Tab-separated table of N, CA and C in Angstrom:
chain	number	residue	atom	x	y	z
Y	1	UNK	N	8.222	-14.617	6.189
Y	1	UNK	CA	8.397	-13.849	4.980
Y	1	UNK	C	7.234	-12.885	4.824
Y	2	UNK	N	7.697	-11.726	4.651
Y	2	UNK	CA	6.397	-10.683	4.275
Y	2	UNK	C	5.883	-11.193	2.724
Y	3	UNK	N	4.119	-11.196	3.245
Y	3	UNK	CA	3.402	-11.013	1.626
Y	3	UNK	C	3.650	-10.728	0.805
Y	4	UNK	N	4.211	-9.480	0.679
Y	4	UNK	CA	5.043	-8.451	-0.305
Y	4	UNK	C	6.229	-9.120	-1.072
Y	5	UNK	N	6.602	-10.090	-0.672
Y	5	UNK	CA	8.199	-10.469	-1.166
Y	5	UNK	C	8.019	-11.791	-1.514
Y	6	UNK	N	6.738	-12.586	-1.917
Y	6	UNK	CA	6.675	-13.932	-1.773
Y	6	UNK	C	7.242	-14.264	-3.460
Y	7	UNK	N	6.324	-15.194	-3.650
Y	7	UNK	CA	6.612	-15.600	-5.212
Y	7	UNK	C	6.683	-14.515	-6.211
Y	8	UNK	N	7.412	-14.774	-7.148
Y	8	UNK	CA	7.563	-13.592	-8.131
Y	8	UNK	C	7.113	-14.279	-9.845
Y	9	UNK	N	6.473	-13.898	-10.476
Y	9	UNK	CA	5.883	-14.003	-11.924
Y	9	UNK	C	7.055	-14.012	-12.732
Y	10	UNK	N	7.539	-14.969	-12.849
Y	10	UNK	CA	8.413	-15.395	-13.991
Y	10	UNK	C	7.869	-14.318	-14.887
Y	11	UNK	N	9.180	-13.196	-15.440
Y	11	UNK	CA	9.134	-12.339	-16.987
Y	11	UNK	C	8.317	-11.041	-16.371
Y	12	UNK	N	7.944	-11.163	-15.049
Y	12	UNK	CA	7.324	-9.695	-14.920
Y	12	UNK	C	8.012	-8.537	-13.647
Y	13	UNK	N	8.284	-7.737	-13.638
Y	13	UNK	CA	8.603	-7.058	-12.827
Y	13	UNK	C	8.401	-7.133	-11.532
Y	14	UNK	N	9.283	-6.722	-9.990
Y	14	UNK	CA	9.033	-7.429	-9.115
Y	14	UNK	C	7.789	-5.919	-8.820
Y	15	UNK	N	6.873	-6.441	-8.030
Y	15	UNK	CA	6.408	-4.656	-7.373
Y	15	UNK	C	6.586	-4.845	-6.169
Y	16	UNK	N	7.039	-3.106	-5.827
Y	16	UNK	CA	7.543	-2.580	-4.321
Y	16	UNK	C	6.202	-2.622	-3.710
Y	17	UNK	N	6.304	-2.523	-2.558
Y	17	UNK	CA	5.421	-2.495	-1.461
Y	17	UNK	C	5.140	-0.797	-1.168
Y	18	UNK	N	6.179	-0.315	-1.449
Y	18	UNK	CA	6.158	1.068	-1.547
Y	18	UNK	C	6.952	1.533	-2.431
Y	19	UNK	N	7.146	2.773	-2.865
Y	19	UNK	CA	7.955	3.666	-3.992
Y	19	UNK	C	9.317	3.060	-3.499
Y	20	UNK	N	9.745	3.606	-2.569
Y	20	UNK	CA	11.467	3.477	-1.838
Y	20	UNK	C	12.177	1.943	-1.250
Y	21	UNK	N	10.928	0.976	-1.211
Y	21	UNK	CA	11.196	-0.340	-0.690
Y	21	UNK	C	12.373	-0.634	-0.839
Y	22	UNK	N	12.980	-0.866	-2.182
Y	22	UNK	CA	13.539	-1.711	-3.132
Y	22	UNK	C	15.104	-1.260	-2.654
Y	23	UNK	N	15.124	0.352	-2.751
Y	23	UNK	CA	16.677	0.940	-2.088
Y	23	UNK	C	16.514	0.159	-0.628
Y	24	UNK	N	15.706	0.598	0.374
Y	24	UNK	CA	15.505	0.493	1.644
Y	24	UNK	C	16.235	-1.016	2.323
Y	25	UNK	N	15.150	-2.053	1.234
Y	25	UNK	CA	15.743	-3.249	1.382
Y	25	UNK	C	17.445	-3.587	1.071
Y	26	UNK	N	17.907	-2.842	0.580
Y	26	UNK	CA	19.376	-3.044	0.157
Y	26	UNK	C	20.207	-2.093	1.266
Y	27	UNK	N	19.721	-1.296	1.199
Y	27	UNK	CA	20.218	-0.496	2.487
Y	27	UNK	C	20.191	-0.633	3.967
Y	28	UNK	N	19.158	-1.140	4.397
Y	28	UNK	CA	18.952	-1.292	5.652
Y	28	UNK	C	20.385	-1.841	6.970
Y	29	UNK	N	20.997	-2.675	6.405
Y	29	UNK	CA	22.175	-3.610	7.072
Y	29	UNK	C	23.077	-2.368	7.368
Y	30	UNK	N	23.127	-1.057	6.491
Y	30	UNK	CA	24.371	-0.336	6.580
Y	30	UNK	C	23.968	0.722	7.200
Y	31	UNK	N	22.604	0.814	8.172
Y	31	UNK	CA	22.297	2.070	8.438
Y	31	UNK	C	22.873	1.871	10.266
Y	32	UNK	N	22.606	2.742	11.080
Y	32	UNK	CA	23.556	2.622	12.592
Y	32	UNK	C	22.784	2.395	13.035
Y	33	UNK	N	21.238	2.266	13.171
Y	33	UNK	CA	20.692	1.508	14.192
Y	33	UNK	C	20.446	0.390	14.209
Y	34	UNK	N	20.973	-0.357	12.789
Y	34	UNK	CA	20.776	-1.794	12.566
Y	34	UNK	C	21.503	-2.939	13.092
Y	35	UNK	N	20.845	-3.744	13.862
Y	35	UNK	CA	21.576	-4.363	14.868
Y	35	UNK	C	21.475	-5.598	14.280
Y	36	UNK	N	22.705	-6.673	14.443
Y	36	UNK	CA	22.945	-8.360	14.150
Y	36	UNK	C	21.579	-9.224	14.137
Y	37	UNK	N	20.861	-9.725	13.254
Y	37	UNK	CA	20.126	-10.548	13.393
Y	37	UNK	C	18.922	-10.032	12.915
Y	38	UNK	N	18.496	-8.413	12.742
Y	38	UNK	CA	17.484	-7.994	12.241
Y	38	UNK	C	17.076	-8.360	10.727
Y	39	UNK	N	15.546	-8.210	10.441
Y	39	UNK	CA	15.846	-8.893	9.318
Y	39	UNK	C	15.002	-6.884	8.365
Y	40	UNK	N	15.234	-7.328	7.253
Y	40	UNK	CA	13.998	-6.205	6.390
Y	40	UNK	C	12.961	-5.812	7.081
Y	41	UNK	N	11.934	-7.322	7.375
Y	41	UNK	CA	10.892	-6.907	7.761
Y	41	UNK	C	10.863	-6.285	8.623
Y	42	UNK	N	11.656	-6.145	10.036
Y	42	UNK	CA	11.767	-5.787	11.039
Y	42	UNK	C	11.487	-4.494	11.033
Y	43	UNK	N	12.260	-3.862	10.189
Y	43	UNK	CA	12.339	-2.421	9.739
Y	43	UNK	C	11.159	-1.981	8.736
Y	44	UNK	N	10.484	-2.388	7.685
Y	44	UNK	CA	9.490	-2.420	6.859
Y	44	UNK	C	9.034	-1.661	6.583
Y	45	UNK	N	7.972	-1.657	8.234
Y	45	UNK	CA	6.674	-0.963	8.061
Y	45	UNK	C	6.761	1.044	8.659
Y	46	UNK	N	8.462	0.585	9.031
Y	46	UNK	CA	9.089	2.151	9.296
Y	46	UNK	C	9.258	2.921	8.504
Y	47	UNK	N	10.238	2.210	7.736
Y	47	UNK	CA	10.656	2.877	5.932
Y	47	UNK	C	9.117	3.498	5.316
Y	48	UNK	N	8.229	2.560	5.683
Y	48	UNK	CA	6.924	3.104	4.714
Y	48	UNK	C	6.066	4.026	5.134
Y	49	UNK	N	5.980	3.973	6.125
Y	49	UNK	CA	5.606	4.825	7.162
Y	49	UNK	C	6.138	6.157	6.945
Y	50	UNK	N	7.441	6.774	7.295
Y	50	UNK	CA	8.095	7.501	6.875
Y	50	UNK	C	8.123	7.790	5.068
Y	51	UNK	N	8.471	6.994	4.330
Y	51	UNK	CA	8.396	7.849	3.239
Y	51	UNK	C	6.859	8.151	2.642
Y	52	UNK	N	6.016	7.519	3.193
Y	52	UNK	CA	4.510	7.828	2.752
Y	52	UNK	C	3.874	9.157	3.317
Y	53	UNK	N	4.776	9.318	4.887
Y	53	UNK	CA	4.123	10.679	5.006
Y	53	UNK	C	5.077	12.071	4.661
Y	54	UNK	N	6.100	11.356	4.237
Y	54	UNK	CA	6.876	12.540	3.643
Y	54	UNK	C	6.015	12.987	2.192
Y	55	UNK	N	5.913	12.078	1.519
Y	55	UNK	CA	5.096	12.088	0.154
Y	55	UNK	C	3.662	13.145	0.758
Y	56	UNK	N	2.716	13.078	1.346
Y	56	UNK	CA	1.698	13.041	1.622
Y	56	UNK	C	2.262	14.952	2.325
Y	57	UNK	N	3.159	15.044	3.204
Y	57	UNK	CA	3.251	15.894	4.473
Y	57	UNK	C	4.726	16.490	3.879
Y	58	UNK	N	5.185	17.040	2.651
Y	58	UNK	CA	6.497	17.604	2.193
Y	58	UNK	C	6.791	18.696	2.723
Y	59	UNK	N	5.765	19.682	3.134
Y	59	UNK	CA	6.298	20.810	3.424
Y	59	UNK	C	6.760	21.321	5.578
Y	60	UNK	N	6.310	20.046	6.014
Y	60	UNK	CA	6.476	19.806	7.263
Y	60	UNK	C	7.327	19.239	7.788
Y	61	UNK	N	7.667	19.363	9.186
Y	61	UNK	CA	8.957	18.963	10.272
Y	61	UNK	C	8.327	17.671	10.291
Y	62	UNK	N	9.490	16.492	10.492
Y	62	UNK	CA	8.838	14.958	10.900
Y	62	UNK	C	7.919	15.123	12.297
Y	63	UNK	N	8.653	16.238	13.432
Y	63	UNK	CA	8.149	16.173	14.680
Y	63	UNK	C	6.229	16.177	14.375
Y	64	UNK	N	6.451	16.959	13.475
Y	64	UNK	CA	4.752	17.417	13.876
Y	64	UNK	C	3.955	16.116	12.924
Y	65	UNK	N	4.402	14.933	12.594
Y	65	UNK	CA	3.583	14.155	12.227
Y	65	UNK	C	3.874	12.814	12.246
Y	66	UNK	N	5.240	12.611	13.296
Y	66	UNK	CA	5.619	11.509	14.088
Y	66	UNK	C	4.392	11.050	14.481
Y	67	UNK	N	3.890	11.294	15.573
Y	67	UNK	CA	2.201	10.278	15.740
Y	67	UNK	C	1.702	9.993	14.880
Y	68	UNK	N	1.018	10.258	13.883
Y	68	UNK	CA	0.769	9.734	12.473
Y	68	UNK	C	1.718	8.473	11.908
Y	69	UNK	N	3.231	8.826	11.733
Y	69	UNK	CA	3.738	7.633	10.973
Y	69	UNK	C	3.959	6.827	12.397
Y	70	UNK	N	4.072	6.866	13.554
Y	70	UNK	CA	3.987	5.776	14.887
Y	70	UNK	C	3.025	5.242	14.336
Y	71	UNK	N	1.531	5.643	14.626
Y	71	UNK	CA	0.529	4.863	14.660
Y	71	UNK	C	0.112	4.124	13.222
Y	72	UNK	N	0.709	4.532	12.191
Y	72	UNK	CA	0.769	3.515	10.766
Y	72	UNK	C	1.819	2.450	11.681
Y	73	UNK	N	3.168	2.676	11.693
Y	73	UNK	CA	4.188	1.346	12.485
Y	73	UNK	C	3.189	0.717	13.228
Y	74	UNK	N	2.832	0.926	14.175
Y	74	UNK	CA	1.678	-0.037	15.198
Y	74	UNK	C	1.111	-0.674	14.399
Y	75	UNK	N	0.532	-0.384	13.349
Y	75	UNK	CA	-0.659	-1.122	12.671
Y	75	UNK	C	-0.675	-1.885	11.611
Y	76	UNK	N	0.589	-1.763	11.241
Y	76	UNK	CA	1.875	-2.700	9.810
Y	76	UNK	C	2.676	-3.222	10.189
Y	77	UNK	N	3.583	-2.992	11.579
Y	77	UNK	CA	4.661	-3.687	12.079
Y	77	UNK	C	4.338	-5.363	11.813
Y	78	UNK	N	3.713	-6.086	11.703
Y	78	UNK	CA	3.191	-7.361	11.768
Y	78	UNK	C	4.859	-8.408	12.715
Y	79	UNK	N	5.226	-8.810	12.656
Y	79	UNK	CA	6.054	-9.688	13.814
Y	79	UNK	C	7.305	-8.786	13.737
Y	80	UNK	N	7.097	-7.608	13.676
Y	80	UNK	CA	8.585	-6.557	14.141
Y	80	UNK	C	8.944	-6.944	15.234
Y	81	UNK	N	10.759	-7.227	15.184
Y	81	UNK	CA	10.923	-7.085	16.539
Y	81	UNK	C	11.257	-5.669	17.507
Y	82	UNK	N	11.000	-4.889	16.972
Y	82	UNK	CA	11.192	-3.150	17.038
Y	82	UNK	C	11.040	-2.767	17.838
Y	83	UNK	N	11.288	-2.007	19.053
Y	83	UNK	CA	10.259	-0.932	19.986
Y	83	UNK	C	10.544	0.183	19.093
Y	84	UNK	N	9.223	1.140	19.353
Y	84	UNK	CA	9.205	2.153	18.318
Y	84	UNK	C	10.228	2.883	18.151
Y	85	UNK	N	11.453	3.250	19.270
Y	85	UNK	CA	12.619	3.913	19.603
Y	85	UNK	C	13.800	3.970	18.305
Y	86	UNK	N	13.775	2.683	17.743
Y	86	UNK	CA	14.584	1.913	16.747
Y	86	UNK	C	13.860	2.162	15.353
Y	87	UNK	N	12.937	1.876	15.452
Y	87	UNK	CA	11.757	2.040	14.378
Y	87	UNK	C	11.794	3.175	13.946
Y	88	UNK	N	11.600	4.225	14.256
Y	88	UNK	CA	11.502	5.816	14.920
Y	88	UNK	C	12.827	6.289	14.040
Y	89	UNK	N	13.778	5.557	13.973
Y	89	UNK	CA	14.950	5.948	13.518
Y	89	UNK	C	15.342	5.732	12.422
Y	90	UNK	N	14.551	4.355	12.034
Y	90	UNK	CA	14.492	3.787	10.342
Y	90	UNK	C	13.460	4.981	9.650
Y	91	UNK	N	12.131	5.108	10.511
Y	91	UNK	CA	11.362	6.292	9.702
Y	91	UNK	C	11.686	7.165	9.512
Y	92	UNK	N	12.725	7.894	10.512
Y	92	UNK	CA	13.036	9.071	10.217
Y	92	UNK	C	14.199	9.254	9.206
Y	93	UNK	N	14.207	8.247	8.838
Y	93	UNK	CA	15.626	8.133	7.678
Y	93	UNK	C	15.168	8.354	6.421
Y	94	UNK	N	13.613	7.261	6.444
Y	94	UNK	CA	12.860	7.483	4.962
Y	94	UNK	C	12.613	8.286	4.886
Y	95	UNK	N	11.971	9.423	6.085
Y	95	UNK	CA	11.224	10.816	5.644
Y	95	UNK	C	12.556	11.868	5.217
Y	96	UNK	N	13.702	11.689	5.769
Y	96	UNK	CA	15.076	12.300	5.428
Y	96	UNK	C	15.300	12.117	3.983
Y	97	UNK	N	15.292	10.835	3.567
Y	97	UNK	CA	15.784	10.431	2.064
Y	97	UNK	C	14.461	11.292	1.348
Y	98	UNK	N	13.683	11.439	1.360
Y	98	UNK	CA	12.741	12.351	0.639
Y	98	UNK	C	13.162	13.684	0.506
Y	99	UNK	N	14.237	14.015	1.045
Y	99	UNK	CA	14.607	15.491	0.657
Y	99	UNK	C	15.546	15.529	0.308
Y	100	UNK	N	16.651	14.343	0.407
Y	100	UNK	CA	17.890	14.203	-0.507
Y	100	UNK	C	17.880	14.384	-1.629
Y	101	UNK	N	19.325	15.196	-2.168
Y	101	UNK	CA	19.317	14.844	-3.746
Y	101	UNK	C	19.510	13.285	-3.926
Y	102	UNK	N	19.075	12.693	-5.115
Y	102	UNK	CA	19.132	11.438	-5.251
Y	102	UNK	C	17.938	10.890	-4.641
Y	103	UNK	N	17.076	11.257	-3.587
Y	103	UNK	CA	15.990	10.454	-2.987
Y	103	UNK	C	14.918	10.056	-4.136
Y	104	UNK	N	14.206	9.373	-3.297
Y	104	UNK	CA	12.995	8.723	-4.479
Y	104	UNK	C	12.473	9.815	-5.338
């Protein structure tokens, strides 16, 4: 179980791990690279990755700051079963939903 999701304070609000978590986590099962058996965490530290440098990097192409959100995944993935290929594809979804209408 990720840190992030453990016990919750009876009467208080849950907090996200990031702004977009909360959709992400509900979404994840219905996206196409999501394969049988994956869990949230798996995906996690992609989603955050991606929408943190969209937040941070709005007026830029993902290409030019893919190394940046890779090397956050490397360093948050904690027991992902991911190669970055898959990963890569969850991030690039969060940094996508940042320009949707409706996005965070």
């Amino acid at each position: 179980m990720n840190a992030n999701t453990g016990y919750q304070v009876p009467g208080r609000a849950p907090v996200e791990p990031f702004g977009d978590s909360g959709y992400w986590n509900q979404q994840f099962k219905r996206e196409p690279y999501y394969a049988e058996g994956d869990s949230y965490n798996d995906y996690e530290a992609a989603y955050q990755g991606g929408y943190e440098a969209r937040q941070r990097h709005p007026d830029v192409e993902f290409d030019s700051v893919e190394d940046e959100i890779r090397n956050h995944w490397e360093a948050t993935k904690g027991t992902s079963k991911l190669a970055w290929d898959r990963a890569r594809m969850a991030a690039l979804r969060a940094w996508n939903r940042g320009s949707e209408p409706g996005g965070p």
